[in-house]
PDB file of N, CA and C in Angstrom:
ATOM      1  N   MET A 489    -124.278 131.873 168.227  1.00 50.00           N
ATOM      2  CA  MET A 489    -124.547 130.475 168.073  1.00 50.00           C
ATOM      3  C   MET A 489    -123.265 129.697 167.769  1.00 50.00           C
ATOM      4  N   MET A 490    -122.422 130.277 166.961  1.00 56.00           N
ATOM      5  CA  MET A 490    -121.183 129.646 166.568  1.00 56.00           C
ATOM      6  C   MET A 490    -120.251 129.476 167.767  1.00 56.00           C
ATOM      7  N   ARG A 491    -120.337 130.428 168.654  1.00 68.00           N
ATOM      8  CA  ARG A 491    -119.467 130.410 169.822  1.00 68.00           C
ATOM      9  C   ARG A 491    -119.821 129.236 170.739  1.00 68.00           C
ATOM     10  N   ARG A 492    -121.114 128.949 170.876  1.00 71.00           N
ATOM     11  CA  ARG A 492    -121.533 127.839 171.726  1.00 71.00           C
ATOM     12  C   ARG A 492    -121.072 126.503 171.142  1.00 71.00           C
ATOM     13  N   GLN A 493    -121.088 126.343 169.870  1.00 74.00           N
ATOM     14  CA  GLN A 493    -120.629 125.101 169.257  1.00 74.00           C
ATOM     15  C   GLN A 493    -119.144 124.887 169.532  1.00 74.00           C
ATOM     16  N   GLY A 494    -118.377 125.940 169.535  1.00 81.00           N
ATOM     17  CA  GLY A 494    -116.947 125.837 169.833  1.00 81.00           C
ATOM     18  C   GLY A 494    -116.702 125.425 171.275  1.00 81.00           C
ATOM     19  N   ILE A 495    -117.516 125.922 172.200  1.00 87.00           N
ATOM     20  CA  ILE A 495    -117.373 125.567 173.616  1.00 87.00           C
ATOM     21  C   ILE A 495    -117.702 124.090 173.817  1.00 87.00           C
ATOM     22  N   TRP A 496    -118.789 123.610 173.182  1.00 86.00           N
ATOM     23  CA  TRP A 496    -119.160 122.204 173.319  1.00 86.00           C
ATOM     24  C   TRP A 496    -118.095 121.292 172.712  1.00 86.00           C
ATOM     25  N   ALA A 497    -117.530 121.696 171.606  1.00 87.00           N
ATOM     26  CA  ALA A 497    -116.486 120.888 170.970  1.00 87.00           C
ATOM     27  C   ALA A 497    -115.260 120.808 171.876  1.00 87.00           C
ATOM     28  N   ARG A 498    -114.896 121.940 172.467  1.00 90.00           N
ATOM     29  CA  ARG A 498    -113.754 121.949 173.384  1.00 90.00           C
ATOM     30  C   ARG A 498    -114.035 121.101 174.627  1.00 90.00           C
ATOM     31  N   LEU A 499    -115.260 121.169 175.146  1.00 91.00           N
ATOM     32  CA  LEU A 499    -115.632 120.394 176.324  1.00 91.00           C
ATOM     33  C   LEU A 499    -115.559 118.892 176.030  1.00 91.00           C
ATOM     34  N   ILE A 500    -116.039 118.500 174.871  1.00 93.00           N
ATOM     35  CA  ILE A 500    -115.976 117.085 174.483  1.00 93.00           C
ATOM     36  C   ILE A 500    -114.530 116.647 174.309  1.00 93.00           C
ATOM     37  N   LEU A 501    -113.714 117.485 173.681  1.00 94.00           N
ATOM     38  CA  LEU A 501    -112.296 117.156 173.521  1.00 94.00           C
ATOM     39  C   LEU A 501    -111.592 117.061 174.876  1.00 94.00           C
ATOM     40  N   LEU A 502    -111.961 117.923 175.814  1.00 95.00           N
ATOM     41  CA  LEU A 502    -111.377 117.878 177.154  1.00 95.00           C
ATOM     42  C   LEU A 502    -111.743 116.572 177.865  1.00 95.00           C
ATOM     43  N   ILE A 503    -113.000 116.158 177.743  1.00 97.00           N
ATOM     44  CA  ILE A 503    -113.436 114.900 178.370  1.00 97.00           C
ATOM     45  C   ILE A 503    -112.697 113.713 177.753  1.00 97.00           C
ATOM     46  N   VAL A 504    -112.546 113.708 176.439  1.00 97.00           N
ATOM     47  CA  VAL A 504    -111.818 112.634 175.761  1.00 97.00           C
ATOM     48  C   VAL A 504    -110.358 112.620 176.205  1.00 97.00           C
ATOM     49  N   ALA A 505    -109.758 113.799 176.344  1.00 97.00           N
ATOM     50  CA  ALA A 505    -108.365 113.877 176.777  1.00 97.00           C
ATOM     51  C   ALA A 505    -108.205 113.358 178.212  1.00 97.00           C
ATOM     52  N   VAL A 506    -109.148 113.676 179.093  1.00 98.00           N
ATOM     53  CA  VAL A 506    -109.080 113.194 180.480  1.00 98.00           C
ATOM     54  C   VAL A 506    -109.207 111.674 180.517  1.00 98.00           C
ATOM     55  N   ILE A 507    -110.120 111.119 179.727  1.00 97.00           N
ATOM     56  CA  ILE A 507    -110.287 109.664 179.678  1.00 97.00           C
ATOM     57  C   ILE A 507    -109.025 108.998 179.134  1.00 97.00           C
ATOM     58  N   ALA A 508    -108.436 109.590 178.091  1.00 97.00           N
ATOM     59  CA  ALA A 508    -107.204 109.035 177.524  1.00 97.00           C
ATOM     60  C   ALA A 508    -106.066 109.090 178.537  1.00 97.00           C
ATOM     61  N   ALA A 509    -105.960 110.192 179.271  1.00 97.00           N
ATOM     62  CA  ALA A 509    -104.915 110.306 180.288  1.00 97.00           C
ATOM     63  C   ALA A 509    -105.118 109.277 181.399  1.00 97.00           C
ATOM     64  N   ALA A 510    -106.370 109.026 181.784  1.00 97.00           N
ATOM     65  CA  ALA A 510    -106.654 108.021 182.811  1.00 97.00           C
ATOM     66  C   ALA A 510    -106.269 106.625 182.319  1.00 97.00           C
ATOM     67  N   CYS A 511    -106.527 106.337 181.056  1.00 96.00           N
ATOM     68  CA  CYS A 511    -106.149 105.036 180.497  1.00 96.00           C
ATOM     69  C   CYS A 511    -104.633 104.868 180.464  1.00 96.00           C
ATOM     70  N   VAL A 512    -103.930 105.904 180.049  1.00 96.00           N
ATOM     71  CA  VAL A 512    -102.466 105.851 180.021  1.00 96.00           C
ATOM     72  C   VAL A 512    -101.920 105.662 181.433  1.00 96.00           C
ATOM     73  N   ALA A 513    -102.482 106.370 182.402  1.00 95.00           N
ATOM     74  CA  ALA A 513    -102.035 106.233 183.792  1.00 95.00           C
ATOM     75  C   ALA A 513    -102.287 104.817 184.307  1.00 95.00           C
ATOM     76  N   ALA A 514    -103.426 104.224 183.945  1.00 94.00           N
ATOM     77  CA  ALA A 514    -103.732 102.863 184.388  1.00 94.00           C
ATOM     78  C   ALA A 514    -102.748 101.857 183.796  1.00 94.00           C
ATOM     79  N   VAL A 515    -102.415 102.022 182.525  1.00 93.00           N
ATOM     80  CA  VAL A 515    -101.457 101.116 181.884  1.00 93.00           C
ATOM     81  C   VAL A 515    -100.082 101.258 182.526  1.00 93.00           C
ATOM     82  N   LEU A 516     -99.643 102.484 182.764  1.00 91.00           N
ATOM     83  CA  LEU A 516     -98.342 102.696 183.393  1.00 91.00           C
ATOM     84  C   LEU A 516     -98.313 102.139 184.811  1.00 91.00           C
ATOM     85  N   LEU A 517     -99.391 102.306 185.548  1.00 91.00           N
ATOM     86  CA  LEU A 517     -99.458 101.793 186.914  1.00 91.00           C
ATOM     87  C   LEU A 517     -99.413 100.271 186.917  1.00 91.00           C
ATOM     88  N   ARG A 518    -100.153  99.646 186.018  1.00 90.00           N
ATOM     89  CA  ARG A 518    -100.149  98.185 185.939  1.00 90.00           C
ATOM     90  C   ARG A 518     -98.763  97.671 185.555  1.00 90.00           C
ATOM     91  N   THR A 519     -98.092  98.340 184.632  1.00 87.00           N
ATOM     92  CA  THR A 519     -96.749  97.941 184.223  1.00 87.00           C
ATOM     93  C   THR A 519     -95.771  98.096 185.379  1.00 87.00           C
ATOM     94  N   GLY A 520     -95.886  99.191 186.099  1.00 83.00           N
ATOM     95  CA  GLY A 520     -95.004  99.406 187.245  1.00 83.00           C
ATOM     96  C   GLY A 520     -95.215  98.382 188.335  1.00 83.00           C
ATOM     97  N   LEU A 521     -96.473  98.015 188.597  1.00 80.00           N
ATOM     98  CA  LEU A 521     -96.743  97.014 189.627  1.00 80.00           C
ATOM     99  C   LEU A 521     -96.227  95.644 189.223  1.00 80.00           C
ATOM    100  N   SER A 522     -96.363  95.286 187.956  1.00 79.00           N
ATOM    101  CA  SER A 522     -95.844  93.987 187.522  1.00 79.00           C
ATOM    102  C   SER A 522     -94.321  93.969 187.595  1.00 79.00           C
ATOM    103  N   PHE A 523     -93.686  95.104 187.328  1.00 75.00           N
ATOM    104  CA  PHE A 523     -92.230  95.186 187.454  1.00 75.00           C
ATOM    105  C   PHE A 523     -91.810  95.003 188.906  1.00 75.00           C
ATOM    106  N   LEU A 524     -92.554  95.609 189.834  1.00 74.00           N
ATOM    107  CA  LEU A 524     -92.232  95.462 191.253  1.00 74.00           C
ATOM    108  C   LEU A 524     -92.449  94.030 191.734  1.00 74.00           C
ATOM    109  N   LYS A 525     -93.454  93.354 191.194  1.00 74.00           N
ATOM    110  CA  LYS A 525     -93.682  91.957 191.569  1.00 74.00           C
ATOM    111  C   LYS A 525     -92.512  91.085 191.146  1.00 74.00           C
ATOM    112  N   GLU A 526     -91.939  91.371 189.996  1.00 72.00           N
ATOM    113  CA  GLU A 526     -90.818  90.572 189.510  1.00 72.00           C
ATOM    114  C   GLU A 526     -89.559  90.818 190.329  1.00 72.00           C
ATOM    115  N   LEU A 527     -89.456  91.965 190.985  1.00 70.00           N
ATOM    116  CA  LEU A 527     -88.286  92.258 191.806  1.00 70.00           C
ATOM    117  C   LEU A 527     -88.328  91.547 193.152  1.00 70.00           C
ATOM    118  N   GLN A 528     -89.493  91.068 193.571  1.00 69.00           N
ATOM    119  CA  GLN A 528     -89.614  90.390 194.856  1.00 69.00           C
ATOM    120  C   GLN A 528     -88.845  89.074 194.821  1.00 69.00           C
ATOM    121  N   PRO A 529     -88.433  88.573 196.013  1.00 66.00           N
ATOM    122  CA  PRO A 529     -87.672  87.316 196.063  1.00 66.00           C
ATOM    123  C   PRO A 529     -88.399  86.143 195.413  1.00 66.00           C
ATOM    124  N   ASN A 530     -89.691  86.037 195.607  1.00 59.00           N
ATOM    125  CA  ASN A 530     -90.474  84.981 194.957  1.00 59.00           C
ATOM    126  C   ASN A 530     -91.132  85.592 193.734  1.00 59.00           C
ATOM    127  N   GLY A 531     -90.406  85.740 192.659  1.00 56.00           N
ATOM    128  CA  GLY A 531     -90.863  86.466 191.482  1.00 56.00           C
ATOM    129  C   GLY A 531     -92.299  86.192 191.082  1.00 56.00           C
ATOM    130  N   ALA A 532     -92.764  86.849 190.062  1.00 54.00           N
ATOM    131  CA  ALA A 532     -94.165  86.740 189.647  1.00 54.00           C
ATOM    132  C   ALA A 532     -94.482  85.302 189.268  1.00 54.00           C
ATOM    133  N   GLY A 533     -95.588  84.815 189.767  1.00 59.00           N
ATOM    134  CA  GLY A 533     -96.023  83.476 189.423  1.00 59.00           C
ATOM    135  C   GLY A 533     -95.467  82.384 190.315  1.00 59.00           C
ATOM    136  N   GLU A 534     -94.392  82.628 191.021  1.00 63.00           N
ATOM    137  CA  GLU A 534     -93.821  81.600 191.886  1.00 63.00           C
ATOM    138  C   GLU A 534     -94.532  81.633 193.230  1.00 63.00           C
ATOM    139  N   ARG A 535     -95.065  80.502 193.657  1.00 65.00           N
ATOM    140  CA  ARG A 535     -95.838  80.451 194.891  1.00 65.00           C
ATOM    141  C   ARG A 535     -94.908  80.273 196.081  1.00 65.00           C
ATOM    142  N   ASP A 536     -95.300  80.866 197.175  1.00 68.00           N
ATOM    143  CA  ASP A 536     -94.566  80.726 198.416  1.00 68.00           C
ATOM    144  C   ASP A 536     -94.884  79.360 199.008  1.00 68.00           C
ATOM    145  N   PRO A 537     -93.861  78.531 199.293  1.00 68.00           N
ATOM    146  CA  PRO A 537     -94.146  77.191 199.800  1.00 68.00           C
ATOM    147  C   PRO A 537     -94.833  77.205 201.164  1.00 68.00           C
ATOM    148  N   MET A 538     -94.695  78.277 201.908  1.00 71.00           N
ATOM    149  CA  MET A 538     -95.349  78.346 203.209  1.00 71.00           C
ATOM    150  C   MET A 538     -96.870  78.336 203.059  1.00 71.00           C
ATOM    151  N   PHE A 539     -97.354  78.852 201.958  1.00 69.00           N
ATOM    152  CA  PHE A 539     -98.784  78.925 201.735  1.00 69.00           C
ATOM    153  C   PHE A 539     -99.247  77.877 200.723  1.00 69.00           C
ATOM    154  N   ALA A 540     -98.575  76.750 200.708  1.00 64.00           N
ATOM    155  CA  ALA A 540     -98.965  75.674 199.801  1.00 64.00           C
ATOM    156  C   ALA A 540    -100.348  75.164 200.183  1.00 64.00           C
ATOM    157  N   GLU A 541    -101.032  74.626 199.203  1.00 68.00           N
ATOM    158  CA  GLU A 541    -102.397  74.172 199.460  1.00 68.00           C
ATOM    159  C   GLU A 541    -102.426  73.001 200.431  1.00 68.00           C
ATOM    160  N   GLU A 542    -101.497  72.075 200.288  1.00 69.00           N
ATOM    161  CA  GLU A 542    -101.436  70.946 201.197  1.00 69.00           C
ATOM    162  C   GLU A 542    -100.185  71.076 202.049  1.00 69.00           C
ATOM    163  N   ALA A 543    -100.377  70.996 203.348  1.00 61.00           N
ATOM    164  CA  ALA A 543     -99.236  71.074 204.252  1.00 61.00           C
ATOM    165  C   ALA A 543     -98.524  69.724 204.250  1.00 61.00           C
ATOM    166  N   VAL A 544     -97.212  69.775 204.124  1.00 63.00           N
ATOM    167  CA  VAL A 544     -96.423  68.558 204.135  1.00 63.00           C
ATOM    168  C   VAL A 544     -95.967  68.326 205.567  1.00 63.00           C
ATOM    169  N   GLN A 545     -96.294  67.163 206.110  1.00 70.00           N
ATOM    170  CA  GLN A 545     -95.916  66.856 207.483  1.00 70.00           C
ATOM    171  C   GLN A 545     -94.781  65.845 207.439  1.00 70.00           C
ATOM    172  N   ALA A 546     -93.668  66.205 208.054  1.00 70.00           N
ATOM    173  CA  ALA A 546     -92.510  65.325 208.062  1.00 70.00           C
ATOM    174  C   ALA A 546     -92.681  64.269 209.146  1.00 70.00           C
ATOM    175  N   THR A 547     -92.630  63.023 208.763  1.00 72.00           N
ATOM    176  CA  THR A 547     -92.720  61.918 209.717  1.00 72.00           C
ATOM    177  C   THR A 547     -91.670  60.885 209.362  1.00 72.00           C
ATOM    178  N   MET A 548     -91.367  60.052 210.319  1.00 68.00           N
ATOM    179  CA  MET A 548     -90.418  58.969 210.066  1.00 68.00           C
ATOM    180  C   MET A 548     -91.134  57.848 209.321  1.00 68.00           C
ATOM    181  N   PRO A 549     -90.432  57.151 208.440  1.00 67.00           N
ATOM    182  CA  PRO A 549     -91.043  56.012 207.758  1.00 67.00           C
ATOM    183  C   PRO A 549     -91.436  54.938 208.777  1.00 67.00           C
ATOM    184  N   PRO A 550     -92.511  54.214 208.546  1.00 66.00           N
ATOM    185  CA  PRO A 550     -92.970  53.225 209.522  1.00 66.00           C
ATOM    186  C   PRO A 550     -91.951  52.136 209.821  1.00 66.00           C
ATOM    187  N   ASP A 551     -91.096  51.795 208.863  1.00 65.00           N
ATOM    188  CA  ASP A 551     -90.136  50.724 209.120  1.00 65.00           C
ATOM    189  C   ASP A 551     -89.005  51.166 210.050  1.00 65.00           C
ATOM    190  N   LEU A 552     -88.807  52.487 210.256  1.00 62.00           N
ATOM    191  CA  LEU A 552     -87.765  52.966 211.164  1.00 62.00           C
ATOM    192  C   LEU A 552     -88.272  53.181 212.590  1.00 62.00           C
ATOM    193  N   ILE A 553     -89.564  53.171 212.784  1.00 61.00           N
ATOM    194  CA  ILE A 553     -90.122  53.399 214.111  1.00 61.00           C
ATOM    195  C   ILE A 553     -90.266  52.056 214.813  1.00 61.00           C
ATOM    196  N   GLU A 554     -89.697  51.954 215.996  1.00 62.00           N
ATOM    197  CA  GLU A 554     -89.857  50.754 216.810  1.00 62.00           C
ATOM    198  C   GLU A 554     -90.681  51.117 218.026  1.00 62.00           C
ATOM    199  N   GLU A 555     -91.203  50.120 218.669  1.00 59.00           N
ATOM    200  CA  GLU A 555     -92.067  50.353 219.824  1.00 59.00           C
ATOM    201  C   GLU A 555     -91.355  51.122 220.932  1.00 59.00           C
ATOM    202  N   GLY A 556     -90.099  50.803 221.216  1.00 57.00           N
ATOM    203  CA  GLY A 556     -89.399  51.424 222.337  1.00 57.00           C
ATOM    204  C   GLY A 556     -88.852  52.807 222.039  1.00 57.00           C
ATOM    205  N   ASP A 557     -88.802  53.212 220.783  1.00 56.00           N
ATOM    206  CA  ASP A 557     -88.213  54.502 220.417  1.00 56.00           C
ATOM    207  C   ASP A 557     -89.109  55.682 220.747  1.00 56.00           C
ATOM    208  N   ILE A 558     -90.389  55.462 220.814  1.00 57.00           N
ATOM    209  CA  ILE A 558     -91.315  56.564 221.026  1.00 57.00           C
ATOM    210  C   ILE A 558     -91.462  56.801 222.525  1.00 57.00           C
ATOM    211  N   PRO A 559     -91.101  57.987 223.015  1.00 60.00           N
ATOM    212  CA  PRO A 559     -91.216  58.240 224.457  1.00 60.00           C
ATOM    213  C   PRO A 559     -92.680  58.303 224.880  1.00 60.00           C
ATOM    214  N   ALA A 560     -92.932  57.826 226.077  1.00 61.00           N
ATOM    215  CA  ALA A 560     -94.299  57.858 226.602  1.00 61.00           C
ATOM    216  C   ALA A 560     -94.663  59.294 226.946  1.00 61.00           C
ATOM    217  N   SER A 561     -95.883  59.675 226.634  1.00 67.00           N
ATOM    218  CA  SER A 561     -96.308  61.025 226.976  1.00 67.00           C
ATOM    219  C   SER A 561     -96.817  61.030 228.407  1.00 67.00           C
ATOM    220  N   GLY A 562     -96.879  62.184 228.977  1.00 70.00           N
ATOM    221  CA  GLY A 562     -97.360  62.309 230.351  1.00 70.00           C
ATOM    222  C   GLY A 562     -96.414  63.165 231.169  1.00 70.00           C
ATOM    223  N   ASP A 563     -96.560  63.101 232.473  1.00 73.00           N
ATOM    224  CA  ASP A 563     -95.750  63.912 233.381  1.00 73.00           C
ATOM    225  C   ASP A 563     -94.388  63.265 233.567  1.00 73.00           C
ATOM    226  N   ARG A 564     -93.353  63.943 233.117  1.00 73.00           N
ATOM    227  CA  ARG A 564     -91.994  63.416 233.240  1.00 73.00           C
ATOM    228  C   ARG A 564     -91.170  64.264 234.198  1.00 73.00           C
ATOM    229  N   SER A 565     -91.823  65.038 235.051  1.00 75.00           N
ATOM    230  CA  SER A 565     -91.090  65.909 235.968  1.00 75.00           C
ATOM    231  C   SER A 565     -90.310  65.121 237.011  1.00 75.00           C
ATOM    232  N   SER A 566     -90.648  63.863 237.238  1.00 75.00           N
ATOM    233  CA  SER A 566     -89.898  63.052 238.205  1.00 75.00           C
ATOM    234  C   SER A 566     -88.498  62.752 237.701  1.00 75.00           C
ATOM    235  N   GLU A 567     -88.258  62.883 236.400  1.00 76.00           N
ATOM    236  CA  GLU A 567     -86.944  62.609 235.824  1.00 76.00           C
ATOM    237  C   GLU A 567     -86.041  63.843 235.809  1.00 76.00           C
ATOM    238  N   TRP A 568     -86.551  64.993 236.203  1.00 77.00           N
ATOM    239  CA  TRP A 568     -85.760  66.216 236.161  1.00 77.00           C
ATOM    240  C   TRP A 568     -84.701  66.205 237.248  1.00 77.00           C
ATOM    241  N   GLU A 569     -83.565  66.811 236.937  1.00 74.00           N
ATOM    242  CA  GLU A 569     -82.505  66.974 237.939  1.00 74.00           C
ATOM    243  C   GLU A 569     -82.762  68.266 238.693  1.00 74.00           C
ATOM    244  N   THR A 570     -82.891  68.169 239.999  1.00 73.00           N
ATOM    245  CA  THR A 570     -83.157  69.364 240.804  1.00 73.00           C
ATOM    246  C   THR A 570     -81.964  69.747 241.663  1.00 73.00           C
ATOM    247  N   GLY A 571     -80.855  69.001 241.557  1.00 74.00           N
ATOM    248  CA  GLY A 571     -79.693  69.267 242.404  1.00 74.00           C
ATOM    249  C   GLY A 571     -78.924  70.513 241.994  1.00 74.00           C
ATOM    250  N   ILE A 572     -79.026  70.924 240.768  1.00 71.00           N
ATOM    251  CA  ILE A 572     -78.273  72.082 240.294  1.00 71.00           C
ATOM    252  C   ILE A 572     -79.109  73.327 240.534  1.00 71.00           C
ATOM    253  N   GLU A 573     -78.543  74.287 241.268  1.00 66.00           N
ATOM    254  CA  GLU A 573     -79.253  75.545 241.507  1.00 66.00           C
ATOM    255  C   GLU A 573     -78.563  76.659 240.733  1.00 66.00           C
ATOM    256  N   THR A 574     -79.322  77.441 240.088  1.00 69.00           N
ATOM    257  CA  THR A 574     -78.805  78.595 239.362  1.00 69.00           C
ATOM    258  C   THR A 574     -79.320  79.849 240.042  1.00 69.00           C
ATOM    259  N   PRO A 575     -78.735  81.009 239.752  1.00 67.00           N
ATOM    260  CA  PRO A 575     -79.228  82.248 240.367  1.00 67.00           C
ATOM    261  C   PRO A 575     -80.708  82.498 240.087  1.00 67.00           C
ATOM    262  N   VAL A 576     -81.221  81.945 239.025  1.00 76.00           N
ATOM    263  CA  VAL A 576     -82.630  82.149 238.712  1.00 76.00           C
ATOM    264  C   VAL A 576     -83.514  81.428 239.726  1.00 76.00           C
ATOM    265  N   ASP A 577     -83.002  80.311 240.279  1.00 74.00           N
ATOM    266  CA  ASP A 577     -83.787  79.525 241.227  1.00 74.00           C
ATOM    267  C   ASP A 577     -83.813  80.131 242.624  1.00 74.00           C
ATOM    268  N   MET A 578     -82.974  81.130 242.900  1.00 78.00           N
ATOM    269  CA  MET A 578     -82.882  81.704 244.246  1.00 78.00           C
ATOM    270  C   MET A 578     -83.680  82.995 244.345  1.00 78.00           C
ATOM    271  N   THR A 579     -84.145  83.280 245.555  1.00 85.00           N
ATOM    272  CA  THR A 579     -84.846  84.535 245.800  1.00 85.00           C
ATOM    273  C   THR A 579     -83.823  85.644 246.000  1.00 85.00           C
ATOM    274  N   ALA A 580     -84.292  86.862 246.123  1.00 87.00           N
ATOM    275  CA  ALA A 580     -83.388  87.997 246.315  1.00 87.00           C
ATOM    276  C   ALA A 580     -82.640  87.873 247.635  1.00 87.00           C
ATOM    277  N   ASP A 581     -83.324  87.415 248.688  1.00 91.00           N
ATOM    278  CA  ASP A 581     -82.652  87.249 249.984  1.00 91.00           C
ATOM    279  C   ASP A 581     -81.565  86.189 249.906  1.00 91.00           C
ATOM    280  N   GLU A 582     -81.843  85.083 249.229  1.00 88.00           N
ATOM    281  CA  GLU A 582     -80.838  84.029 249.093  1.00 88.00           C
ATOM    282  C   GLU A 582     -79.651  84.508 248.272  1.00 88.00           C
ATOM    283  N   LEU A 583     -79.911  85.280 247.224  1.00 87.00           N
ATOM    284  CA  LEU A 583     -78.810  85.828 246.418  1.00 87.00           C
ATOM    285  C   LEU A 583     -77.959  86.781 247.244  1.00 87.00           C
ATOM    286  N   GLY A 584     -78.602  87.625 248.073  1.00 90.00           N
ATOM    287  CA  GLY A 584     -77.854  88.552 248.929  1.00 90.00           C
ATOM    288  C   GLY A 584     -77.001  87.814 249.935  1.00 90.00           C
ATOM    289  N   ALA A 585     -77.546  86.762 250.539  1.00 92.00           N
ATOM    290  CA  ALA A 585     -76.777  85.973 251.511  1.00 92.00           C
ATOM    291  C   ALA A 585     -75.601  85.294 250.837  1.00 92.00           C
ATOM    292  N   ALA A 586     -75.792  84.765 249.631  1.00 88.00           N
ATOM    293  CA  ALA A 586     -74.697  84.121 248.908  1.00 88.00           C
ATOM    294  C   ALA A 586     -73.621  85.132 248.551  1.00 88.00           C
ATOM    295  N   ALA A 587     -74.015  86.346 248.203  1.00 89.00           N
ATOM    296  CA  ALA A 587     -73.033  87.385 247.867  1.00 89.00           C
ATOM    297  C   ALA A 587     -72.244  87.790 249.099  1.00 89.00           C
ATOM    298  N   ARG A 588     -72.906  87.899 250.252  1.00 91.00           N
ATOM    299  CA  ARG A 588     -72.192  88.256 251.488  1.00 91.00           C
ATOM    300  C   ARG A 588     -71.223  87.148 251.892  1.00 91.00           C
ATOM    301  N   ARG A 589     -71.611  85.889 251.706  1.00 90.00           N
ATOM    302  CA  ARG A 589     -70.712  84.779 252.037  1.00 90.00           C
ATOM    303  C   ARG A 589     -69.488  84.790 251.138  1.00 90.00           C
ATOM    304  N   SER A 590     -69.674  85.114 249.858  1.00 86.00           N
ATOM    305  CA  SER A 590     -68.529  85.120 248.948  1.00 86.00           C
ATOM    306  C   SER A 590     -67.603  86.297 249.226  1.00 86.00           C
ATOM    307  N   ASP A 591     -68.134  87.408 249.798  1.00 83.00           N
ATOM    308  CA  ASP A 591     -67.299  88.561 250.140  1.00 83.00           C
ATOM    309  C   ASP A 591     -66.437  88.280 251.362  1.00 83.00           C
ATOM    310  N   ASP A 592     -66.896  87.421 252.263  1.00 73.00           N
ATOM    311  CA  ASP A 592     -66.139  87.133 253.504  1.00 73.00           C
ATOM    312  C   ASP A 592     -64.946  86.307 253.272  1.00 73.00           C
TER     313      ASP A 592
END
């Protein structure tokens, strides 16, 4: 009978020791994580401005905007310069012909 009481006492002490070890591990883990947060560029508690609650939109003050300054929206392809040709604008055959002409 005495032997069984010793086993139960040891089992209870083992359970208490496991719970205590888990608590110590949790405290150490929490301390380590808070230390790592402080090492980050935006330390603990400092909010990243990219994720601000209100987005700040940069606009010109109304007194600096004049009617003629704002370009009209729409198709402006008629204003493009098409006289300049680059190798990107040519096909493979055209590039080959240009290379043969430059070799002659």
